[in-house]
Short mmCIF file of C-alpha atoms (C1' of nucleotides) in Angstrom, two decimals:
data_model
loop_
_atom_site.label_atom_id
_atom_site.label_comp_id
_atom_site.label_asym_id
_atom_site.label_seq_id
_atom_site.Cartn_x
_atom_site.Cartn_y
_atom_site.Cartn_z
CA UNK X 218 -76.53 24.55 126.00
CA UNK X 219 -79.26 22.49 125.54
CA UNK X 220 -80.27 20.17 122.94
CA UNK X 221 -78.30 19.87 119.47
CA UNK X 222 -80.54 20.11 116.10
CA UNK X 223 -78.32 20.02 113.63
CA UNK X 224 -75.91 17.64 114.56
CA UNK X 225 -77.97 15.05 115.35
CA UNK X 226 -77.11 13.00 112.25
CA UNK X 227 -73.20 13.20 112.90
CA UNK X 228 -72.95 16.26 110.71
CA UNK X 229 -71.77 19.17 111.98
CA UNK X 230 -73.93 21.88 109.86
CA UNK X 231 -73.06 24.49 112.36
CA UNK X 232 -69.65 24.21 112.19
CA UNK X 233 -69.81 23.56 108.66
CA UNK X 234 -71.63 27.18 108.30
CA UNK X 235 -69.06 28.98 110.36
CA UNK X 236 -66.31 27.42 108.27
CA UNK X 237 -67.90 28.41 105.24
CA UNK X 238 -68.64 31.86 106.50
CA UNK X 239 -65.25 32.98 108.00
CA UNK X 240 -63.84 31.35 104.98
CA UNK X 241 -65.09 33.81 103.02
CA UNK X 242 -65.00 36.66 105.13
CA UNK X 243 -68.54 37.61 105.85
CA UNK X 244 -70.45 38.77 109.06
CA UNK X 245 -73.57 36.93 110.52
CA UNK X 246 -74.85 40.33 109.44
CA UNK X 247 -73.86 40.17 105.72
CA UNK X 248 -75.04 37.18 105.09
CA UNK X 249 -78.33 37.49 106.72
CA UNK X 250 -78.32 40.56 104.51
CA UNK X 251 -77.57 38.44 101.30
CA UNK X 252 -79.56 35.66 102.50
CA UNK X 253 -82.81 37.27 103.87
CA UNK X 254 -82.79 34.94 107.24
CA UNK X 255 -82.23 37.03 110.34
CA UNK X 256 -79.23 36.98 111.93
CA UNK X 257 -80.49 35.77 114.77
CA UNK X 258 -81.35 32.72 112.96
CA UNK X 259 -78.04 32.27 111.49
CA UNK X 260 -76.23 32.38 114.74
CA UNK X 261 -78.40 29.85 115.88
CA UNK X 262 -78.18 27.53 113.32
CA UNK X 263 -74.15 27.97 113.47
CA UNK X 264 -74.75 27.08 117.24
CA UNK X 265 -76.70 24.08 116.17
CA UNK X 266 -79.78 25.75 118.07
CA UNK X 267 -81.59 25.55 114.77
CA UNK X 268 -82.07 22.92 112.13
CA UNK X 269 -82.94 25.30 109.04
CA UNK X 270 -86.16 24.60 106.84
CA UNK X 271 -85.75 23.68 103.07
CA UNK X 272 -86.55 26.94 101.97
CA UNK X 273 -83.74 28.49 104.30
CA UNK X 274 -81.06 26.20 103.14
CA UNK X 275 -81.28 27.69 99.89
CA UNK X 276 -81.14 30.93 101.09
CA UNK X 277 -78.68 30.30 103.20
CA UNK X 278 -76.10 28.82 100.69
CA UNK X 279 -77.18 32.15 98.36
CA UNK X 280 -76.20 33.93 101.17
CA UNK X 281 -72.62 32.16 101.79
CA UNK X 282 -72.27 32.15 97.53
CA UNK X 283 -71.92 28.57 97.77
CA UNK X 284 -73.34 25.54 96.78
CA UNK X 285 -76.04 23.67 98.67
CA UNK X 286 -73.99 20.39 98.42
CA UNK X 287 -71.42 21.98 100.78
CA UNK X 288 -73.93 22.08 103.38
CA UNK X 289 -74.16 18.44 103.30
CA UNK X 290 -72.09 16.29 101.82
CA UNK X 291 -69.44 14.53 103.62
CA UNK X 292 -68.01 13.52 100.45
CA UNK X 293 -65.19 16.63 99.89
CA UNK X 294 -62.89 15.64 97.53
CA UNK X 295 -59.75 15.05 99.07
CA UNK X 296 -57.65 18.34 96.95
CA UNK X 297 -53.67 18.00 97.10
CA UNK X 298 -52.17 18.91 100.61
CA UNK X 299 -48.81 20.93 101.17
CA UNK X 300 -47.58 21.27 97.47
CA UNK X 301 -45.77 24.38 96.40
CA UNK X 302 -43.68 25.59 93.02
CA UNK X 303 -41.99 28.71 91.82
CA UNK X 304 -40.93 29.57 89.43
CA UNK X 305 -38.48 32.71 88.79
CA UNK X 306 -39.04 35.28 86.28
CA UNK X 307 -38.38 33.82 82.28
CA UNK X 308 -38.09 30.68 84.15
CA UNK X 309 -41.36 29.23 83.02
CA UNK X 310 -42.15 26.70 79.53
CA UNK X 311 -42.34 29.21 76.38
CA UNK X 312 -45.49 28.14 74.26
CA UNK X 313 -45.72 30.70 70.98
CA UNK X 314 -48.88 30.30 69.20
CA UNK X 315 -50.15 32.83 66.36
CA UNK X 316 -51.48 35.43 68.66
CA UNK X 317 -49.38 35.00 72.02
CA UNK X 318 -46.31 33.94 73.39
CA UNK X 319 -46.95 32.03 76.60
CA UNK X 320 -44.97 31.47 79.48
CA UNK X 321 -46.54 28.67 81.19
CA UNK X 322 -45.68 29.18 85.19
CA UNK X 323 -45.69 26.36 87.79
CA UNK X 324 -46.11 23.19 85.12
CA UNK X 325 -44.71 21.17 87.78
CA UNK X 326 -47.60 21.31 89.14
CA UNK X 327 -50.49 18.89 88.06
CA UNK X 328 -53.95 18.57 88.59
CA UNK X 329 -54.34 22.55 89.77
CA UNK X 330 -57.21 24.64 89.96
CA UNK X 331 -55.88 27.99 88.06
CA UNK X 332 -52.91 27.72 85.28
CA UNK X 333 -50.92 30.91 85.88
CA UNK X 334 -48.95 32.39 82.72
CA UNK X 335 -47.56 35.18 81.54
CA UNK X 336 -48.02 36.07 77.83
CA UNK X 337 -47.26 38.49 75.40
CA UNK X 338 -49.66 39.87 73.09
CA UNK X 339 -47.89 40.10 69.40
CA UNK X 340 -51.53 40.05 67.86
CA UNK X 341 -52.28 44.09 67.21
CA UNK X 342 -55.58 43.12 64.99
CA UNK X 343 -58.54 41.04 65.19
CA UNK X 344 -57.76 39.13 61.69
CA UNK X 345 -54.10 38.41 63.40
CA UNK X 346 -56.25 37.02 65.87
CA UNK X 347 -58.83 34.57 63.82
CA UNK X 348 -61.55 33.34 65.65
CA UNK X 349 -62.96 34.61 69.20
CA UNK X 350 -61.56 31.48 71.36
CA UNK X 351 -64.42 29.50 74.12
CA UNK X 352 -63.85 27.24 76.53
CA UNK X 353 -65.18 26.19 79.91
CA UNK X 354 -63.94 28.35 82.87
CA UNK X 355 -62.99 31.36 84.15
CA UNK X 356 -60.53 33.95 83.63
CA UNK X 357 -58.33 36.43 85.48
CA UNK X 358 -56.14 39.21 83.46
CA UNK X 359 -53.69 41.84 84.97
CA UNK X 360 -52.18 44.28 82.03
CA UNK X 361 -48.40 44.38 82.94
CA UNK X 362 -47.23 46.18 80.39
CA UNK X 363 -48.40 47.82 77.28
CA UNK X 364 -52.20 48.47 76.57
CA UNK X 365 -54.46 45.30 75.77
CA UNK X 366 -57.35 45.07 73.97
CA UNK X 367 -60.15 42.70 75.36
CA UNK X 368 -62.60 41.52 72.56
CA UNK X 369 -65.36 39.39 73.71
CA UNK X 370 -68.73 37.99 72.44
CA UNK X 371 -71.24 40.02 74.43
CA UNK X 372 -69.36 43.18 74.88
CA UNK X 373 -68.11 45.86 72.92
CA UNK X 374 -64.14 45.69 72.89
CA UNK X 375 -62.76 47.41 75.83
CA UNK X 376 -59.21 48.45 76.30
CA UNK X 377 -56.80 48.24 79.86
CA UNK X 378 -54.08 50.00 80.62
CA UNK X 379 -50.96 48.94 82.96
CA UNK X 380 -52.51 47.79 86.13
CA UNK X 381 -55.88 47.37 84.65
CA UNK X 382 -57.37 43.93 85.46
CA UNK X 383 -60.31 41.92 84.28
CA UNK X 384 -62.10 38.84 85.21
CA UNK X 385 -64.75 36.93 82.13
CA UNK X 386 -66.59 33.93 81.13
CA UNK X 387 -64.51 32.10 79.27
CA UNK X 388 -67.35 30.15 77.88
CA UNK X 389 -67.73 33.51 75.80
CA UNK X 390 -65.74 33.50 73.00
CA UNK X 391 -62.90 35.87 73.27
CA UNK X 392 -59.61 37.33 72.20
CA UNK X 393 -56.80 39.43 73.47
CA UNK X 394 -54.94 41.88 71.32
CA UNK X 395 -52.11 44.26 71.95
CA UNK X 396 -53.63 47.86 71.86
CA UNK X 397 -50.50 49.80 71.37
CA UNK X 398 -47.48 49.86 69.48
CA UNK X 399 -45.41 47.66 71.11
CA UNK X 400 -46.32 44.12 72.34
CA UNK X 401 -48.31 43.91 75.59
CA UNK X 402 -47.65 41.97 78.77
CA UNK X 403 -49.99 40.23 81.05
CA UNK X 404 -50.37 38.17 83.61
CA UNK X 405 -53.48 35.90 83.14
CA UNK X 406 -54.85 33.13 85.66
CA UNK X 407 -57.52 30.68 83.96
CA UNK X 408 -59.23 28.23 86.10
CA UNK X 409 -61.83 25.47 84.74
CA UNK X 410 -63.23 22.40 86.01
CA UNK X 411 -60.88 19.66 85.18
CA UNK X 412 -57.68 19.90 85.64
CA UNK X 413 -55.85 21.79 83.71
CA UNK X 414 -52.34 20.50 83.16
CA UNK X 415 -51.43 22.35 79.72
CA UNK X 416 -52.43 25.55 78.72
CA UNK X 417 -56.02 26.20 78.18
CA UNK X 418 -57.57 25.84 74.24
CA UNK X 419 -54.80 27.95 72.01
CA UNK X 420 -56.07 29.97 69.44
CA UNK X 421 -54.22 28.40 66.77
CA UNK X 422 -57.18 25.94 66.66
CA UNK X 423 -59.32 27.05 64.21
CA UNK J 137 -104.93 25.73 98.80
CA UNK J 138 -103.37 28.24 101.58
CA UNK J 139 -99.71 29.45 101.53
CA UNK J 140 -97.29 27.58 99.43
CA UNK J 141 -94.04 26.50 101.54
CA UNK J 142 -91.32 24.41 99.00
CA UNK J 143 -92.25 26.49 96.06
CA UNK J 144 -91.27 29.73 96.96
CA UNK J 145 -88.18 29.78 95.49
CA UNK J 146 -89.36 28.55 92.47
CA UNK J 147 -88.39 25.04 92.58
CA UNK J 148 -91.13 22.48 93.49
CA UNK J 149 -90.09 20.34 96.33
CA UNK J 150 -93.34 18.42 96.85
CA UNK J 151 -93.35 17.62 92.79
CA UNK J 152 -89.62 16.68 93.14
CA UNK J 153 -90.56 14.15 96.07
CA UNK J 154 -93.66 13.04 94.78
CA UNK J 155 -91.86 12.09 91.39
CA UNK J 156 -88.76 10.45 92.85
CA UNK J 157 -90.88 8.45 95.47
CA UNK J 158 -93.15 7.23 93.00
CA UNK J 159 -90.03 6.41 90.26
CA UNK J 160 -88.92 4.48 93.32
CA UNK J 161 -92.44 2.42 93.89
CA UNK J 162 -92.89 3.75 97.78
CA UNK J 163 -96.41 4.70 99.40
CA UNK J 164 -95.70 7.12 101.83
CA UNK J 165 -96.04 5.36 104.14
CA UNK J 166 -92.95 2.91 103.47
CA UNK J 167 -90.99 6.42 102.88
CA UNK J 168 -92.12 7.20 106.41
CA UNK J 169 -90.80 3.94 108.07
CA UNK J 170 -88.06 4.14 106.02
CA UNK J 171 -86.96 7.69 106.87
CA UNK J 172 -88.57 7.96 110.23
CA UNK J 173 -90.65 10.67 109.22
CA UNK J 174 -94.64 10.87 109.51
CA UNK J 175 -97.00 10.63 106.80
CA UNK J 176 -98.65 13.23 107.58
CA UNK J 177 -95.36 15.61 107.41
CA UNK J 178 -94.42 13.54 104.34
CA UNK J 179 -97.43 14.43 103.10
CA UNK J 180 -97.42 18.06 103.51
CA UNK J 181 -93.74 18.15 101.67
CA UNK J 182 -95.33 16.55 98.79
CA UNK J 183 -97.89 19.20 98.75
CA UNK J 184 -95.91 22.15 99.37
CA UNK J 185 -97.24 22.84 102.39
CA UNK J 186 -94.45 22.14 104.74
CA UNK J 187 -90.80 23.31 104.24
CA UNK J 188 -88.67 20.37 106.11
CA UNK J 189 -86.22 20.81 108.19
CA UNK J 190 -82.08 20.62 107.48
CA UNK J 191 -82.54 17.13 109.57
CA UNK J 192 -85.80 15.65 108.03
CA UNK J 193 -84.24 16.40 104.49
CA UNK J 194 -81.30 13.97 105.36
CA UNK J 195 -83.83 11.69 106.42
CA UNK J 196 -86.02 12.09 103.73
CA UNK J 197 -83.36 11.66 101.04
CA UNK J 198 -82.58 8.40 103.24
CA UNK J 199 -86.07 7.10 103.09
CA UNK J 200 -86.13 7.81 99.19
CA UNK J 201 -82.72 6.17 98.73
CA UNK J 202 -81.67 9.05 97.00
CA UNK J 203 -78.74 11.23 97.21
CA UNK J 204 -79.52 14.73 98.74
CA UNK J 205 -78.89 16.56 95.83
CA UNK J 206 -81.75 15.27 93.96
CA UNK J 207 -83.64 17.27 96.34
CA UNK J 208 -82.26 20.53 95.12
CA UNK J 209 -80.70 19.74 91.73
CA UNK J 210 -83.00 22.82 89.99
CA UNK J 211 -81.26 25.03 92.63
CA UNK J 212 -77.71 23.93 91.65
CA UNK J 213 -76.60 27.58 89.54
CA UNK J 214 -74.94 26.42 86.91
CA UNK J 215 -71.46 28.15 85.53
CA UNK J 216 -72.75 31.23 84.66
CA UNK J 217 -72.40 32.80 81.20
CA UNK J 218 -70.72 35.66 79.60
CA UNK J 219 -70.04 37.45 82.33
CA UNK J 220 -67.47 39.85 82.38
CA UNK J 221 -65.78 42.07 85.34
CA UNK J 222 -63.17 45.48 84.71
CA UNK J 223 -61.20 47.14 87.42
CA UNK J 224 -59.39 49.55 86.43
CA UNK J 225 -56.02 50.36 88.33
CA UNK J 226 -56.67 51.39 91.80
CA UNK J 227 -60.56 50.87 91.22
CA UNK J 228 -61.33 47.77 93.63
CA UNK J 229 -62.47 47.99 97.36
CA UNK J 230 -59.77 48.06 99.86
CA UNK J 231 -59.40 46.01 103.26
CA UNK J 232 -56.73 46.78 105.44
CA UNK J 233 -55.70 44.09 107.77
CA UNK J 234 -52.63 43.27 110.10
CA UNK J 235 -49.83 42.53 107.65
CA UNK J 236 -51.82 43.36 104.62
CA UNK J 237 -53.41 46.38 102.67
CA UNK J 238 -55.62 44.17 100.15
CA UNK J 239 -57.60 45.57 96.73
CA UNK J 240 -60.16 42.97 95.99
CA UNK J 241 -60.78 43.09 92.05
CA UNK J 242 -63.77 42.51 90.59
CA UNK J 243 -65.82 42.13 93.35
CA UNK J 244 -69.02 42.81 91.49
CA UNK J 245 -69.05 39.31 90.10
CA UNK J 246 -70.36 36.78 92.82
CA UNK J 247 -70.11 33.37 92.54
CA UNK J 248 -66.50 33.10 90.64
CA UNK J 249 -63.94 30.29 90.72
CA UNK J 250 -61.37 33.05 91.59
CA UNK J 251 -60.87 35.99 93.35
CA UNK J 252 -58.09 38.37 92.20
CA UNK J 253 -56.53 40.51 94.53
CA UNK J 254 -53.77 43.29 94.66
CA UNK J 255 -51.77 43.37 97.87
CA UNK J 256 -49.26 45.32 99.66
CA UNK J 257 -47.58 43.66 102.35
CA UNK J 258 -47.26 45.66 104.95
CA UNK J 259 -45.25 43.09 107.36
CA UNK J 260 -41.57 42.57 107.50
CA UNK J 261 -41.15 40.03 110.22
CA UNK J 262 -42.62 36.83 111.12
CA UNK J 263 -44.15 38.43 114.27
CA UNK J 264 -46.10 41.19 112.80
CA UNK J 265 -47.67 38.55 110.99
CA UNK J 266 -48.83 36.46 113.65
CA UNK J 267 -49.76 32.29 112.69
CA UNK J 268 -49.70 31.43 109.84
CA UNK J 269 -52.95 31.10 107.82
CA UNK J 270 -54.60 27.88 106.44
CA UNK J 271 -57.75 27.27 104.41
CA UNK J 272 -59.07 24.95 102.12
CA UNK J 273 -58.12 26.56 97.95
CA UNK J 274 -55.00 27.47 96.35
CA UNK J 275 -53.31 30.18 95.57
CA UNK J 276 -50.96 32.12 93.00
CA UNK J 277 -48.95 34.98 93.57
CA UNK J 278 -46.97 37.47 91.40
CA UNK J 279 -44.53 39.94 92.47
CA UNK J 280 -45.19 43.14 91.19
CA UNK J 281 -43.26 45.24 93.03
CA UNK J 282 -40.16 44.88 95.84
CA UNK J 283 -39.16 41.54 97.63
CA UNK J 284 -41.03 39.08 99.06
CA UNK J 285 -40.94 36.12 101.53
CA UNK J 286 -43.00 33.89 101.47
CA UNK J 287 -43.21 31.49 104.76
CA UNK J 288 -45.12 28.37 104.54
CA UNK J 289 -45.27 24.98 106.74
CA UNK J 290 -43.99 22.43 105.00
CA UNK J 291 -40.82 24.31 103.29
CA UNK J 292 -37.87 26.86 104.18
CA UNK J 293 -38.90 30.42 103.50
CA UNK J 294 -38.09 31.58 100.09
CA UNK J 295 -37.64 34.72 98.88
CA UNK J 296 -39.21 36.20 95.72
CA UNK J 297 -37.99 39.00 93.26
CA UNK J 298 -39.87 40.80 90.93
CA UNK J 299 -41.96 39.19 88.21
CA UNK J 300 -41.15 35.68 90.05
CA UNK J 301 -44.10 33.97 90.75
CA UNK J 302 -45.58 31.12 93.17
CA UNK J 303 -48.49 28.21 93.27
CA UNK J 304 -49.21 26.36 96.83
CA UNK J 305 -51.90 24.60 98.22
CA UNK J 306 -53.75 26.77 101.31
CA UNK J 307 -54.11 24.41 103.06
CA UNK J 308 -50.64 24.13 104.15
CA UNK J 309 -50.22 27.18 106.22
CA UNK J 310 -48.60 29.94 104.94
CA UNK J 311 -47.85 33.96 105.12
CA UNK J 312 -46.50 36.79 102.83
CA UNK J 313 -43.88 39.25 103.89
CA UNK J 314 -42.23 41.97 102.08
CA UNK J 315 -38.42 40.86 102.53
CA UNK J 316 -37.12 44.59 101.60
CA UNK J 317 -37.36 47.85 103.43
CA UNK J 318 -40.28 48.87 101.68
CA UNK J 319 -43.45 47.17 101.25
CA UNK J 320 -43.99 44.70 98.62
CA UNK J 321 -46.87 44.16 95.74
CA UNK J 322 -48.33 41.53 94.41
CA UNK J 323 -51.07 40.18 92.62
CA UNK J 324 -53.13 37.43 94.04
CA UNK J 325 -55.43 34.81 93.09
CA UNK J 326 -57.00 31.84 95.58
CA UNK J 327 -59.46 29.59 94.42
CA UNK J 328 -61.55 27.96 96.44
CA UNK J 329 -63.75 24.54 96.09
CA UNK J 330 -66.89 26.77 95.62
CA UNK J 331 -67.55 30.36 95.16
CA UNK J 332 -65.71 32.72 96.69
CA UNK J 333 -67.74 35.90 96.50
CA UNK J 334 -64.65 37.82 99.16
CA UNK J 335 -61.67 37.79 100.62
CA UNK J 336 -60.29 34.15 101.46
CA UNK J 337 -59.42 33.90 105.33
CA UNK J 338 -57.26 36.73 106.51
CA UNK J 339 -54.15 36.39 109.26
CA UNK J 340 -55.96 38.90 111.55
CA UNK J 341 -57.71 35.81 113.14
CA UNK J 342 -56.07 33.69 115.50
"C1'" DA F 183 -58.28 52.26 131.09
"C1'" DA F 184 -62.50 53.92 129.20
"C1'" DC F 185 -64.89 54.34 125.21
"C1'" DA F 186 -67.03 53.51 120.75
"C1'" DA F 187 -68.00 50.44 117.21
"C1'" DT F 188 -68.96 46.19 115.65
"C1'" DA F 189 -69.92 41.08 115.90
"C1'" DT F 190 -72.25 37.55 118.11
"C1'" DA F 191 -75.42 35.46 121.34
"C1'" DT F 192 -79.98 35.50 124.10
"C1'" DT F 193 -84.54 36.46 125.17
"C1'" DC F 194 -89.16 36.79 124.07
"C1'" DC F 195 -92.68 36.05 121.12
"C1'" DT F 196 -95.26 34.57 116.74
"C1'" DT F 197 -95.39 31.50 113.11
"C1'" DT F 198 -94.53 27.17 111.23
"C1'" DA F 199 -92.83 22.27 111.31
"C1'" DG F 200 -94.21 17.93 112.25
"C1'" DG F 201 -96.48 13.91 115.00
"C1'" DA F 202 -100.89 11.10 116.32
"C1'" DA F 203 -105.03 10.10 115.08
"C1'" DA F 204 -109.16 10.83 112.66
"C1'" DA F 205 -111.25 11.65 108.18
"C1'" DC F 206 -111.50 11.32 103.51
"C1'" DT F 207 -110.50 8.82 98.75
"C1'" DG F 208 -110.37 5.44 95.45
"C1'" DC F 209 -110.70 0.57 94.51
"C1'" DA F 210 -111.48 -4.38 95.01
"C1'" DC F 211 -114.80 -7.98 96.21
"C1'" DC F 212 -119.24 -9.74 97.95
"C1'" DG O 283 -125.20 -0.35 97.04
"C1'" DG O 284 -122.54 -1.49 100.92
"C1'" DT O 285 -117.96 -3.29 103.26
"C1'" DG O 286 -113.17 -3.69 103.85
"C1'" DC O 287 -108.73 -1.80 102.84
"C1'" DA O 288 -104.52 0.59 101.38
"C1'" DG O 289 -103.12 5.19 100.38
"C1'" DT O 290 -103.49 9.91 101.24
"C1'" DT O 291 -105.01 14.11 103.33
"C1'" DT O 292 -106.86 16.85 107.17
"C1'" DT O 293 -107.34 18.14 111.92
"C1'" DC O 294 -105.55 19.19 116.19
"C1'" DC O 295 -101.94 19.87 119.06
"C1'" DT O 296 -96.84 20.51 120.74
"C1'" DA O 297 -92.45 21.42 119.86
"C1'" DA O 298 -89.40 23.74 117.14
"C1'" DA O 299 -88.19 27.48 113.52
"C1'" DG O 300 -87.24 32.02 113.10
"C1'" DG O 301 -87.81 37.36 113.57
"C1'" DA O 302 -87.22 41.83 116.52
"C1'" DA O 303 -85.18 43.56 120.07
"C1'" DT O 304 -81.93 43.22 123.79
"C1'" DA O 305 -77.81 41.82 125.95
"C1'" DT O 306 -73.19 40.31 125.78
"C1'" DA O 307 -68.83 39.58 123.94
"C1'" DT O 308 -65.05 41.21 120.98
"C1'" DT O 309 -62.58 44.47 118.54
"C1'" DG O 310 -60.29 48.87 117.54
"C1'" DT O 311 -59.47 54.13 119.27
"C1'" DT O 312 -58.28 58.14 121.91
#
DNA sequence: AACAATATATTCCTTTAGGAAAACTGCACC
DNA sequence: GGTGCAGTTTTCCTAAAGGAATATATTGTT
């Protein structure tokens, strides 16, 4: 309980580090693990014991999988407080395009980080299909019925069965095809920088 | 010409400084009154022989009139490419806490805008859960299997059916039940402002 | 409750950050 | 070639960073 290092110009870096930490569910071991610092030296610096050298910053945010402007800026962006939308099953807005049919889920809501849909997957061949589809972001795919096909431009095609689930790039190109018989069904979360208030790039386009 | 401090992670402090103070037209000596550092330690930055502290790099960012990201911008990862994760059903790591039985998905991939989950929810009344949770991110939520209630602080709880599915800010505290007499599973996505390598926040605390 | 297991904090010690002042290094002018 | 001078580096020292080991919570288990 003596002196303060860290917070001495009004920031809080300890506190900031503990937030961080818990927030994504990591031990003072596991990050010194990921980071390389000891854990002694984490605890301190969380205790504002410590006022962490250049070279352990960057560690340190390696360690927390963050980046190094959380450890210092002040300037958060303020995100939406307290919003919430549901939306019941066939309830959501029906986009068909030449591969999918969409159910867009939670439109309501603008300006969100991830646009949740369902779709189903009436392509069954990659010429159905056209063009593998890029775009900036990331995306999250649970099979929910039927087998899928995942073609993408780095890997050979892989195929998921119900339950299955896959995360990618979506700055790789990529394409989604119904493996069996029938249509498939999936749920599929994509999440980019902006916000995304319509569906993410269709592969009609081009 | 002994041990090299700022350059060991591969990014050249001292050249960054040294560029960005001359751009600016300071001696160091002006960047020392300015930032309330010594020449001598500014000096040694420059040169790579001193790794500053998490306070003198505030200060030394001051004294450059520069934002503090200029001082790591080589360090910023940028989105990564062509990545791509596959779990197949049943196939990610499981975390058991109070009210939940979680299987994180694609926890290979660090450093992702999302984190996928399957849950079962183990709790059925408001108690077993505890407080409700809150954390910066947002979250969707499918229903994959049974009922579901979910309990949040700004609205009445509403309960969820199969295949309905839900969007709300994390911030606003909030808790999933399984509303039947069985447990109930869903899929789950948060997002986070950065990089989410694990689990978000979990209701066993507090 | 007692125990084990794990997470965090402290202690002790070595290395490094960083300040004050002295010692270079150009570079102008006489 | 000196002499002054502004800018930078080096030296020397102390105060703080940070690691290893130890102690102290804090948590789950029988």
């Amino acid at each position: 309980m003596d002196m303060k290092t860290g917070e001495s110009d009004g920031v809080d870096l300890g506190g900031r580090v503990k937030g961080l930490r818990s927030r994504a569910g990591l031990t003072i071991k596991e990050v010194a693990a990921r980071s390389g610092i000891s854990p002694s030296a984490i605890s301190k610096i969380e205790n504002n014991l410590l006022s962490p050298t250049y070279d352990n910053i960057i560690r340190l945010a390696q360690g927390l999988g963050i980046d190094i402007s959380e450890l210092f800026s002040a300037t958060r962006k303020q995100a939406p407080h307290g919003r919430r939308s549901l939306t019941r099953v066939g309830q959501g807005d029906y986009i068909r395009t030449r591969a999918y049919t969409l159910e867009m889920l939670c439109s309501d809501l603008t300006a969100k980080r991830m646009q949740p849909m369902k779709a189903r997957l009436r392509a069954h061949e990659t010429r159905e299909f056209g063009a593998l589809v890029a775009h900036a972001g990331e995306e999250v795919v649970l099979v929910l019925k039927g087998r899928v096909t995942l073609l993408t431009e780095f890997y050979a095609p892989v195929t998921l069965d119900e339950g299955d689930s896959v995360y990618f790039d979506s700055t790789m190109g990529h394409a989604l095809l119904s493996a069996g018989a029938d249509d498939a069904e999936i749920f599929w979360v994509c999440a980019a920088d902006q916000n995304l208030d319509f569906a993410e790039t269709l592969p009609e386009s081009t």
